[in-house]
Amino acid sequence: MSGAQVVAGGGDFRPRVEKLLTDILGLMGFPARLDLQDAADGSLSVALHFESGAPPGVEPGKRSQVLDSLQFLLNKMLHRPGVERRWVMLGAGAHPEPRPRRDAAAQQQAAAPAGTVAQVASTPAQQPARAAAPAPAAQPQQRNARGGQPAQQAAKPAQAPAKSAEADERTLQVEEDPVFREAVRKLAEKSASLGRFYAFAAMKTEDRARVLKAVEGVGGVKVAAEGEGRNRRVVFTPAKPAPMPKRSLLPDDDEDDVDA
């Protein structure tokens, strides 16, 4: 391994986090005041106090796809190969609640089966007694009124209630926004001409309805709402997808890389 290892929690870590977040939020058009503090689990907690309102889909004190994506992007930019990682957690309007570590959760899951086995093994004397007990006499199965299959088998099991489907945004009546409509149509035309997939996430139901109504009549692309709950999104699928050029693919830094 060449060179000394750079520690992510060094003296320049906080300034890097502050600069990266300020630049990203500025490019998004949602500047915010940053409140940084050290968390108990060793991570760096950052509360985002937006100066002119939070981005769409972001509510104070709640998690959202926007914050999760911003947090993922920030940690990807901070943690390069050969750097000891220190996680950064983001919260809207307040510091986020600490999340349980993976190793602690794994230990709890591994401890549950062991406790169960120990409890069963502690009473071996009860097992022969249960085995020696005579089996109850088989009771004749009652026939139904028609004399066909037994009543227990004839009765059909109750079906589980069907999961409520998401509302169809195309049927909603919403007020049209000319600027929003023009921007969405341009994106749909871009998806069709370049063969690229696009998606809108963390949108309100009314905004998804505006997107679906705005793209009506645009050819070469299919636009539909997919997913459920907070994962519901509007996806632009081109009729003729084009492969991404290799030079635009991002490097995979999920695994710890070691310099030769």
CSV table of C-alpha atoms in Angstrom, one decimal:
chain,number,residue,atom,x,y,z
A,1,MET,CA,0.0,0.0,0.0
A,2,SER,CA,1.6,3.2,-1.1
A,3,GLY,CA,1.5,6.5,0.9
A,4,ALA,CA,-0.1,7.3,4.2
A,5,GLN,CA,-3.8,6.6,4.6
A,6,VAL,CA,-6.0,9.8,4.7
A,7,VAL,CA,-8.6,9.7,7.5
A,8,ALA,CA,-12.0,11.0,6.5
A,9,GLY,CA,-12.6,12.4,9.9
A,10,GLY,CA,-9.5,14.7,9.8
A,11,GLY,CA,-9.4,18.4,10.2
A,12,ASP,CA,-10.5,19.1,6.6
A,13,PHE,CA,-13.6,16.8,6.7
A,14,ARG,CA,-16.1,19.3,8.0
A,15,PRO,CA,-15.1,22.1,5.6
A,16,ARG,CA,-15.3,19.6,2.7
A,17,VAL,CA,-18.8,18.5,3.8
A,18,GLU,CA,-19.9,22.1,4.2
A,19,LYS,CA,-18.5,23.2,0.8
A,20,LEU,CA,-19.9,20.2,-1.1
A,21,LEU,CA,-23.4,20.6,0.4
A,22,THR,CA,-23.5,24.3,-0.2
A,23,ASP,CA,-22.5,23.9,-3.8
A,24,ILE,CA,-25.0,21.1,-4.4
A,25,LEU,CA,-27.9,22.9,-2.8
A,26,GLY,CA,-27.0,26.1,-4.6
A,27,LEU,CA,-27.1,24.2,-8.0
A,28,MET,CA,-30.5,22.7,-7.0
A,29,GLY,CA,-31.8,26.2,-6.3
A,30,PHE,CA,-32.5,25.5,-2.6
A,31,PRO,CA,-29.8,27.1,-0.5
A,32,ALA,CA,-29.8,26.2,3.2
A,33,ARG,CA,-28.0,27.0,6.5
A,34,LEU,CA,-26.0,24.0,7.7
A,35,ASP,CA,-25.9,22.9,11.3
A,36,LEU,CA,-23.1,20.2,11.7
A,37,GLN,CA,-22.6,18.1,14.9
A,38,ASP,CA,-20.9,14.9,15.8
A,39,ALA,CA,-23.3,11.9,16.3
A,40,ALA,CA,-22.9,9.3,19.0
A,41,ASP,CA,-22.2,6.5,16.5
A,42,GLY,CA,-19.2,8.4,15.0
A,43,SER,CA,-21.0,9.8,12.0
A,44,LEU,CA,-21.4,13.5,11.1
A,45,SER,CA,-25.0,14.8,11.5
A,46,VAL,CA,-26.1,17.7,9.4
A,47,ALA,CA,-29.4,19.6,9.8
A,48,LEU,CA,-30.5,21.5,6.6
A,49,HIS,CA,-32.4,24.7,7.4
A,50,PHE,CA,-33.6,25.8,3.9
A,51,GLU,CA,-33.6,29.6,3.5
A,52,SER,CA,-36.5,29.9,0.9
A,53,GLY,CA,-38.5,26.7,1.4
A,54,ALA,CA,-37.6,23.1,1.1
A,55,PRO,CA,-37.5,21.2,-2.2
A,56,PRO,CA,-40.7,19.4,-3.4
A,57,GLY,CA,-41.2,16.2,-1.4
A,58,VAL,CA,-39.1,17.3,1.6
A,59,GLU,CA,-40.8,17.9,4.9
A,60,PRO,CA,-39.1,19.0,8.1
A,61,GLY,CA,-38.3,16.1,10.4
A,62,LYS,CA,-39.2,13.4,7.9
A,63,ARG,CA,-37.1,11.2,5.5
A,64,SER,CA,-37.7,11.5,1.8
A,65,GLN,CA,-36.2,10.2,-1.5
A,66,VAL,CA,-34.7,13.7,-2.1
A,67,LEU,CA,-32.7,13.6,1.2
A,68,ASP,CA,-31.7,9.9,0.7
A,69,SER,CA,-30.4,10.7,-2.8
A,70,LEU,CA,-28.6,13.8,-1.7
A,71,GLN,CA,-27.0,11.9,1.2
A,72,PHE,CA,-26.0,9.0,-1.1
A,73,LEU,CA,-24.4,11.5,-3.5
A,74,LEU,CA,-22.6,13.4,-0.8
A,75,ASN,CA,-21.0,10.2,0.7
A,76,LYS,CA,-20.0,9.0,-2.7
A,77,MET,CA,-18.1,12.2,-3.3
A,78,LEU,CA,-16.5,12.2,0.1
A,79,HIS,CA,-15.4,8.5,0.3
A,80,ARG,CA,-12.8,7.8,-2.3
A,81,PRO,CA,-10.5,4.7,-2.4
A,82,GLY,CA,-7.8,4.7,0.2
A,83,VAL,CA,-9.8,6.9,2.6
A,84,GLU,CA,-11.2,5.8,5.9
A,85,ARG,CA,-14.9,6.3,5.7
A,86,ARG,CA,-17.0,8.5,8.0
A,87,TRP,CA,-20.7,8.5,7.2
A,88,VAL,CA,-22.7,11.8,6.8
A,89,MET,CA,-26.4,11.8,7.8
A,90,LEU,CA,-28.8,14.6,6.6
A,91,GLY,CA,-32.0,15.8,8.1
A,92,ALA,CA,-34.5,18.5,7.0
A,93,GLY,CA,-35.0,21.2,9.6
A,94,ALA,CA,-33.5,19.0,12.4
A,95,HIS,CA,-30.8,16.4,12.9
A,96,PRO,CA,-31.7,12.9,11.7
A,97,GLU,CA,-32.4,10.1,14.2
A,98,PRO,CA,-29.4,7.7,14.4
A,99,ARG,CA,-29.9,4.5,12.5
A,100,PRO,CA,-28.9,1.1,13.9
A,101,ARG,CA,-25.6,-0.2,12.6
A,102,ARG,CA,-25.6,-3.3,10.4
A,103,ASP,CA,-23.3,-5.3,12.6
A,104,ALA,CA,-25.5,-4.7,15.7
A,105,ALA,CA,-28.6,-5.7,13.8
A,106,ALA,CA,-26.8,-8.9,12.5
A,107,GLN,CA,-25.8,-9.8,16.1
A,108,GLN,CA,-29.4,-9.4,17.3
A,109,GLN,CA,-30.7,-11.7,14.5
A,110,ALA,CA,-28.0,-14.3,15.2
A,111,ALA,CA,-28.8,-14.3,18.9
A,112,ALA,CA,-32.5,-15.1,18.4
A,113,PRO,CA,-32.1,-18.7,17.0
A,114,ALA,CA,-29.4,-19.5,19.6
A,115,GLY,CA,-31.8,-18.5,22.5
A,116,THR,CA,-34.6,-20.6,21.0
A,117,VAL,CA,-32.3,-23.7,20.8
A,118,ALA,CA,-31.1,-23.2,24.4
A,119,GLN,CA,-34.6,-23.0,25.7
A,120,VAL,CA,-35.6,-26.3,23.9
A,121,ALA,CA,-32.5,-28.1,25.1
A,122,SER,CA,-33.1,-27.1,28.7
A,123,THR,CA,-36.1,-29.4,29.0
A,124,PRO,CA,-35.1,-32.7,27.6
A,125,ALA,CA,-37.2,-34.7,30.1
A,126,GLN,CA,-40.4,-33.4,28.7
A,127,GLN,CA,-39.8,-34.8,25.2
A,128,PRO,CA,-40.1,-38.6,26.1
A,129,ALA,CA,-43.3,-37.9,28.0
A,130,ARG,CA,-44.9,-36.3,25.0
A,131,ALA,CA,-43.7,-39.1,22.7
A,132,ALA,CA,-45.1,-41.8,25.0
A,133,ALA,CA,-48.6,-40.2,25.2
A,134,PRO,CA,-51.1,-42.2,23.1
A,135,ALA,CA,-52.4,-40.6,20.0
A,136,PRO,CA,-56.0,-39.5,20.2
A,137,ALA,CA,-58.5,-41.6,18.3
A,138,ALA,CA,-59.3,-40.4,14.9
A,139,GLN,CA,-62.7,-38.7,14.8
A,140,PRO,CA,-64.9,-39.3,11.8
A,141,GLN,CA,-65.0,-36.4,9.5
A,142,GLN,CA,-68.4,-34.7,9.2
A,143,ARG,CA,-69.9,-34.7,5.8
A,144,ASN,CA,-71.6,-31.7,4.4
A,145,ALA,CA,-75.3,-31.6,3.7
A,146,ARG,CA,-74.8,-33.0,0.1
A,147,GLY,CA,-72.8,-36.0,1.3
A,148,GLY,CA,-69.7,-35.0,-0.7
A,149,GLN,CA,-66.4,-33.8,0.5
A,150,PRO,CA,-65.8,-33.3,4.3
A,151,ALA,CA,-67.0,-30.1,5.6
A,152,GLN,CA,-63.5,-28.9,6.6
A,153,GLN,CA,-62.2,-29.5,3.1
A,154,ALA,CA,-65.3,-28.1,1.4
A,155,ALA,CA,-65.0,-24.7,3.2
A,156,LYS,CA,-62.7,-22.5,1.1
A,157,PRO,CA,-60.1,-20.5,3.0
A,158,ALA,CA,-60.8,-16.9,3.4
A,159,GLN,CA,-58.9,-14.8,0.9
A,160,ALA,CA,-56.6,-12.1,2.1
A,161,PRO,CA,-57.9,-8.6,1.5
A,162,ALA,CA,-56.6,-7.2,-1.8
A,163,LYS,CA,-54.0,-4.5,-1.4
A,164,SER,CA,-55.3,-1.0,-2.2
A,165,ALA,CA,-54.1,0.1,-5.6
A,166,GLU,CA,-52.6,3.5,-6.2
A,167,ALA,CA,-55.0,6.1,-7.6
A,168,ASP,CA,-54.7,6.8,-11.4
A,169,GLU,CA,-53.3,10.2,-11.7
A,170,ARG,CA,-54.6,10.7,-15.2
A,171,THR,CA,-58.2,10.8,-13.8
A,172,LEU,CA,-57.4,13.7,-11.4
A,173,GLN,CA,-58.6,17.2,-12.2
A,174,VAL,CA,-55.7,19.6,-11.5
A,175,GLU,CA,-55.0,23.2,-12.4
A,176,GLU,CA,-52.6,23.6,-15.3
A,177,ASP,CA,-49.3,25.3,-15.0
A,178,PRO,CA,-48.1,26.6,-18.4
A,179,VAL,CA,-44.4,26.9,-17.4
A,180,PHE,CA,-44.4,23.4,-15.7
A,181,ARG,CA,-46.2,21.9,-18.7
A,182,GLU,CA,-43.6,23.3,-21.2
A,183,ALA,CA,-40.7,22.0,-19.2
A,184,VAL,CA,-42.2,18.5,-18.9
A,185,ARG,CA,-42.9,18.4,-22.6
A,186,LYS,CA,-39.3,19.4,-23.4
A,187,LEU,CA,-38.1,16.5,-21.2
A,188,ALA,CA,-40.4,14.1,-22.9
A,189,GLU,CA,-39.2,15.2,-26.4
A,190,LYS,CA,-35.6,14.9,-25.2
A,191,SER,CA,-36.2,11.4,-23.9
A,192,ALA,CA,-37.7,10.4,-27.3
A,193,SER,CA,-34.9,12.0,-29.4
A,194,LEU,CA,-31.9,10.8,-27.3
A,195,GLY,CA,-33.4,7.4,-26.3
A,196,ARG,CA,-32.8,8.2,-22.6
A,197,PHE,CA,-34.8,7.1,-19.6
A,198,TYR,CA,-35.8,9.8,-17.1
A,199,ALA,CA,-37.9,9.7,-14.0
A,200,PHE,CA,-39.5,12.2,-11.5
A,201,ALA,CA,-39.4,11.0,-7.9
A,202,ALA,CA,-40.7,12.5,-4.6
A,203,MET,CA,-43.6,14.3,-6.3
A,204,LYS,CA,-47.1,15.0,-4.9
A,205,THR,CA,-50.0,13.2,-6.5
A,206,GLU,CA,-51.2,16.5,-8.1
A,207,ASP,CA,-47.8,17.1,-9.7
A,208,ARG,CA,-47.7,13.6,-11.1
A,209,ALA,CA,-51.1,14.2,-12.6
A,210,ARG,CA,-49.8,17.5,-14.2
A,211,VAL,CA,-46.8,15.6,-15.7
A,212,LEU,CA,-49.0,12.9,-17.2
A,213,LYS,CA,-51.4,15.4,-18.7
A,214,ALA,CA,-48.6,17.6,-20.0
A,215,VAL,CA,-47.0,14.8,-22.1
A,216,GLU,CA,-50.2,13.9,-24.0
A,217,GLY,CA,-49.6,14.0,-27.7
A,218,VAL,CA,-45.7,13.7,-27.5
A,219,GLY,CA,-44.6,10.8,-29.7
A,220,GLY,CA,-41.8,8.4,-29.3
A,221,VAL,CA,-42.0,8.1,-25.5
A,222,LYS,CA,-44.2,6.4,-23.0
A,223,VAL,CA,-44.8,8.2,-19.7
A,224,ALA,CA,-46.4,6.4,-16.8
A,225,ALA,CA,-46.6,6.4,-13.0
A,226,GLU,CA,-45.0,3.4,-11.3
A,227,GLY,CA,-44.4,2.2,-7.7
A,228,GLU,CA,-46.3,2.7,-4.5
A,229,GLY,CA,-46.3,5.2,-1.6
A,230,ARG,CA,-43.1,7.2,-1.2
A,231,ASN,CA,-41.5,5.2,-4.0
A,232,ARG,CA,-44.0,6.1,-6.6
A,233,ARG,CA,-42.5,8.0,-9.5
A,234,VAL,CA,-43.2,9.1,-13.1
A,235,VAL,CA,-41.0,7.2,-15.6
A,236,PHE,CA,-40.2,8.4,-19.2
A,237,THR,CA,-39.5,5.3,-21.4
A,238,PRO,CA,-38.3,6.0,-25.0
A,239,ALA,CA,-39.7,3.9,-27.8
A,240,LYS,CA,-36.1,3.5,-29.1
A,241,PRO,CA,-33.7,3.3,-26.1
A,242,ALA,CA,-30.0,4.2,-26.9
A,243,PRO,CA,-27.1,2.7,-24.9
A,244,MET,CA,-25.2,4.9,-22.6
A,245,PRO,CA,-21.6,5.8,-23.7
A,246,LYS,CA,-19.0,4.1,-21.6
A,247,ARG,CA,-17.2,7.3,-20.8
A,248,SER,CA,-20.3,8.6,-18.9
A,249,LEU,CA,-20.5,5.6,-16.6
A,250,LEU,CA,-19.7,6.4,-12.9
A,251,PRO,CA,-17.0,4.3,-11.2
A,252,ASP,CA,-18.2,1.7,-8.7
A,253,ASP,CA,-16.8,2.7,-5.3
A,254,ASP,CA,-19.1,0.5,-3.2
A,255,GLU,CA,-16.2,-1.9,-2.5
A,256,ASP,CA,-13.1,-0.9,-0.6
A,257,ASP,CA,-10.3,-0.4,-3.1
A,258,VAL,CA,-6.6,-0.7,-2.1
A,259,ASP,CA,-3.9,1.1,-4.0
A,260,ALA,CA,-1.2,-1.2,-5.3
